[in-house]
């Protein structure tokens, strides 16, 4: 696998993906961030961030990169969509991952459930 | 200009000027602190997908802090 990552490829070093707890608590599951979406779609609350992280990290190992961007600040970001199952609920979750340099492990930037409807192939 | 001491993950912001294709006035949250002068933001006022179009690196001077991050 070359550099930068390409659309259609798997996330490089997905097994080593990492994140900071603060990202989940202060943004992804926060009321001002994507907390309401996670709570509504997957019934995940802020104190369950580790559950969501574990599910997300596992799910993105199986999907293909959908978008790639080179950042002016350096490094590359990749966007993927993965089906997450948490408890009795399953939903597609879109996430962004940042690689500061070639060979680095992907760092979670943000993630939220999306309204994509696989059956009908739309966001309706 | 947003006070540096108030810049933290979860703070709500508005762009004062266009940045990396995102329009002035776009709003969102601070998601990473890159260095004292730059942050990464997610512009939630932009369409949900493609996700990477919402993620931009912004000089602190181009941000207006709408609401500081809440303590958690």
GROMACS .gro file of C-alpha atoms in nm:
model
  196
    1UNK     CA    1   0.000   0.000   0.000
    2UNK     CA    2   0.149   0.331  -0.112
    3UNK     CA    3   0.118   0.688   0.012
    4UNK     CA    4  -0.104   0.880   0.026
    5UNK     CA    5  -0.395   0.643   0.088
    6UNK     CA    6  -0.630   0.605  -0.208
    7UNK     CA    7  -1.007   0.593  -0.238
    8UNK     CA    8  -1.116   0.230  -0.240
    9UNK     CA    9  -0.830   0.107  -0.023
   10UNK     CA   10  -0.856   0.008   0.341
   11UNK     CA   11  -0.746   0.258   0.604
   12UNK     CA   12  -0.370   0.206   0.649
   13UNK     CA   13  -0.288   0.065   0.993
   14UNK     CA   14  -0.655   0.061   1.092
   15UNK     CA   15  -0.574  -0.196   1.362
   16UNK     CA   16  -0.361   0.070   1.534
   17UNK     CA   17  -0.620   0.347   1.516
   18UNK     CA   18  -0.624   0.570   1.823
   19UNK     CA   19  -0.810   0.859   1.980
   20UNK     CA   20  -0.807   1.083   2.284
   21UNK     CA   21  -1.083   1.040   2.542
   22UNK     CA   22  -1.127   1.417   2.544
   23UNK     CA   23  -1.234   1.402   2.178
   24UNK     CA   24  -1.529   1.180   2.268
   25UNK     CA   25  -1.631   1.370   2.579
   26UNK     CA   26  -1.577   1.725   2.460
   27UNK     CA   27  -1.701   1.684   2.101
   28UNK     CA   28  -1.820   1.356   1.953
   29UNK     CA   29  -2.065   1.270   2.234
   30UNK     CA   30  -2.104   1.623   2.369
   31UNK     CA   31  -2.437   1.803   2.353
   32UNK     CA   32  -2.284   2.076   2.137
   33UNK     CA   33  -2.114   1.819   1.914
   34UNK     CA   34  -2.271   1.497   1.789
   35UNK     CA   35  -2.406   1.373   2.121
   36UNK     CA   36  -2.771   1.413   2.020
   37UNK     CA   37  -2.720   1.206   1.704
   38UNK     CA   38  -2.537   0.927   1.885
   39UNK     CA   39  -2.804   0.921   2.153
   40UNK     CA   40  -3.094   0.920   1.909
   41UNK     CA   41  -2.960   0.673   1.652
   42UNK     CA   42  -2.747   0.434   1.856
   43UNK     CA   43  -2.857   0.516   2.212
   44UNK     CA   44  -2.502   0.596   2.314
   45UNK     CA   45  -2.448   0.846   2.597
   46UNK     CA   46  -2.128   1.027   2.692
   47UNK     CA   47  -2.032   0.780   2.964
   48UNK     CA   48  -2.040   0.501   2.707
   49UNK     CA   49  -1.768   0.646   2.488
   50UNK     CA   50  -1.544   0.344   2.520
   51UNK     CA   51  -1.820   0.120   2.389
   52UNK     CA   52  -1.865   0.344   2.084
   53UNK     CA   53  -1.490   0.372   2.028
   54UNK     CA   54  -1.441  -0.004   2.041
   55UNK     CA   55  -1.724  -0.060   1.792
   56UNK     CA   56  -1.599   0.212   1.558
   57UNK     CA   57  -1.239   0.097   1.565
   58UNK     CA   58  -1.344  -0.256   1.479
   59UNK     CA   59  -1.587  -0.152   1.207
   60UNK     CA   60  -1.348   0.071   1.013
   61UNK     CA   61  -1.107  -0.219   0.963
   62UNK     CA   62  -1.355  -0.368   0.717
   63UNK     CA   63  -1.442  -0.067   0.500
   64UNK     CA   64  -1.292   0.123   0.209
   65UNK     CA   65  -1.177   0.483   0.206
   66UNK     CA   66  -1.436   0.712   0.044
   67UNK     CA   67  -1.256   1.047   0.049
   68UNK     CA   68  -0.899   1.167   0.091
   69UNK     CA   69  -0.774   1.521   0.155
   70UNK     CA   70  -0.424   1.660   0.196
   71UNK     CA   71  -0.416   1.918   0.473
   72UNK     CA   72  -0.235   2.250   0.451
   73UNK     CA   73  -0.127   2.178   0.808
   74UNK     CA   74   0.040   1.859   0.692
   75UNK     CA   75  -0.065   1.500   0.666
   76UNK     CA   76  -0.367   1.344   0.507
   77UNK     CA   77  -0.725   1.288   0.620
   78UNK     CA   78  -0.948   1.001   0.512
   79UNK     CA   79  -1.323   0.967   0.533
   80UNK     CA   80  -1.503   0.634   0.569
   81UNK     CA   81  -1.853   0.504   0.643
   82UNK     CA   82  -1.900   0.190   0.850
   83UNK     CA   83  -2.196   0.002   0.992
   84UNK     CA   84  -2.183   0.007   1.371
   85UNK     CA   85  -2.379  -0.228   1.591
   86UNK     CA   86  -2.413  -0.121   1.953
   87UNK     CA   87  -2.656  -0.317   2.163
   88UNK     CA   88  -2.962  -0.381   1.956
   89UNK     CA   89  -2.911  -0.095   1.715
   90UNK     CA   90  -2.720  -0.080   1.389
   91UNK     CA   91  -2.651   0.233   1.189
   92UNK     CA   92  -2.400   0.372   0.940
   93UNK     CA   93  -2.144   0.601   1.102
   94UNK     CA   94  -1.924   0.835   0.901
   95UNK     CA   95  -1.582   0.910   1.044
   96UNK     CA   96  -1.272   1.109   0.958
   97UNK     CA   97  -0.916   0.994   1.033
   98UNK     CA   98  -0.592   1.190   1.023
   99UNK     CA   99  -0.243   1.068   0.932
  100UNK     CA  100   0.020   1.328   1.025
  101UNK     CA  101   0.286   1.153   0.817
  102UNK     CA  102   0.341   0.837   0.610
  103UNK     CA  103   0.342   0.525   0.824
  104UNK     CA  104   0.157   0.684   1.115
  105UNK     CA  105  -0.142   0.518   1.277
  106UNK     CA  106  -0.477   0.685   1.200
  107UNK     CA  107  -0.608   0.928   1.461
  108UNK     CA  108  -0.984   0.975   1.497
  109UNK     CA  109  -1.089   1.327   1.402
  110UNK     CA  110  -1.467   1.303   1.432
  111UNK     CA  111  -1.751   1.054   1.386
  112UNK     CA  112  -2.129   1.066   1.375
  113UNK     CA  113  -2.422   0.850   1.266
  114UNK     CA  114  -2.539   0.935   0.917
  115UNK     CA  115  -2.886   0.909   0.776
  116UNK     CA  116  -2.768   0.711   0.472
  117UNK     CA  117  -3.024   0.452   0.371
  118UNK     CA  118  -2.847   0.157   0.216
  119UNK     CA  119  -3.161  -0.006   0.088
  120UNK     CA  120  -3.268   0.294  -0.113
  121UNK     CA  121  -2.922   0.424  -0.183
  122UNK     CA  122  -2.995   0.772  -0.061
  123UNK     CA  123  -2.976   0.999   0.239
  124UNK     CA  124  -3.352   1.022   0.258
  125UNK     CA  125  -0.994   3.763   1.801
  126UNK     CA  126  -1.072   3.462   2.019
  127UNK     CA  127  -0.871   3.468   2.341
  128UNK     CA  128  -0.614   3.187   2.338
  129UNK     CA  129  -0.700   3.082   2.689
  130UNK     CA  130  -1.058   3.013   2.581
  131UNK     CA  131  -0.965   2.791   2.287
  132UNK     CA  132  -1.040   2.431   2.379
  133UNK     CA  133  -1.190   2.123   2.221
  134UNK     CA  134  -1.565   2.159   2.213
  135UNK     CA  135  -1.567   2.536   2.184
  136UNK     CA  136  -1.819   2.665   1.930
  137UNK     CA  137  -1.682   2.893   1.661
  138UNK     CA  138  -1.760   3.088   1.348
  139UNK     CA  139  -1.520   3.159   1.061
  140UNK     CA  140  -1.437   3.528   1.020
  141UNK     CA  141  -1.303   3.463   0.669
  142UNK     CA  142  -1.307   3.184   0.407
  143UNK     CA  143  -1.073   2.897   0.494
  144UNK     CA  144  -0.982   2.602   0.271
  145UNK     CA  145  -1.297   2.644   0.065
  146UNK     CA  146  -1.526   2.688   0.364
  147UNK     CA  147  -1.718   3.017   0.359
  148UNK     CA  148  -1.694   3.299   0.607
  149UNK     CA  149  -1.974   3.263   0.856
  150UNK     CA  150  -1.959   2.882   0.864
  151UNK     CA  151  -2.006   2.754   1.218
  152UNK     CA  152  -1.891   2.450   1.407
  153UNK     CA  153  -1.672   2.325   1.689
  154UNK     CA  154  -1.305   2.303   1.777
  155UNK     CA  155  -1.198   1.940   1.753
  156UNK     CA  156  -0.820   1.956   1.785
  157UNK     CA  157  -0.557   2.199   1.909
  158UNK     CA  158  -0.266   2.176   1.666
  159UNK     CA  159  -0.043   2.447   1.809
  160UNK     CA  160  -0.087   2.785   1.982
  161UNK     CA  161  -0.188   2.946   1.654
  162UNK     CA  162  -0.399   2.684   1.474
  163UNK     CA  163  -0.691   2.458   1.549
  164UNK     CA  164  -0.881   2.195   1.357
  165UNK     CA  165  -1.254   2.256   1.342
  166UNK     CA  166  -1.557   2.065   1.220
  167UNK     CA  167  -1.798   2.298   1.045
  168UNK     CA  168  -2.134   2.149   1.135
  169UNK     CA  169  -2.320   2.420   0.944
  170UNK     CA  170  -2.194   2.259   0.622
  171UNK     CA  171  -2.355   1.944   0.473
  172UNK     CA  172  -2.296   1.624   0.672
  173UNK     CA  173  -2.123   1.457   0.377
  174UNK     CA  174  -1.863   1.442   0.246
  175UNK     CA  175  -1.728   1.452   0.599
  176UNK     CA  176  -1.384   1.583   0.502
  177UNK     CA  177  -1.535   1.901   0.355
  178UNK     CA  178  -1.635   1.996   0.710
  179UNK     CA  179  -1.287   1.949   0.859
  180UNK     CA  180  -1.055   2.248   0.820
  181UNK     CA  181  -0.742   2.381   0.988
  182UNK     CA  182  -0.791   2.741   1.091
  183UNK     CA  183  -0.560   3.007   1.229
  184UNK     CA  184  -0.697   3.120   1.563
  185UNK     CA  185  -0.714   3.475   1.432
  186UNK     CA  186  -0.973   3.372   1.174
  187UNK     CA  187  -1.212   3.237   1.436
  188UNK     CA  188  -1.484   3.405   1.636
  189UNK     CA  189  -1.553   3.217   1.954
  190UNK     CA  190  -1.929   3.187   1.995
  191UNK     CA  191  -1.926   2.978   2.311
  192UNK     CA  192  -1.636   2.837   2.514
  193UNK     CA  193  -1.608   2.464   2.562
  194UNK     CA  194  -1.821   2.331   2.844
  195UNK     CA  195  -1.650   2.158   3.132
  196UNK     CA  196  -1.706   1.782   3.136
   0.00000   0.00000   0.00000
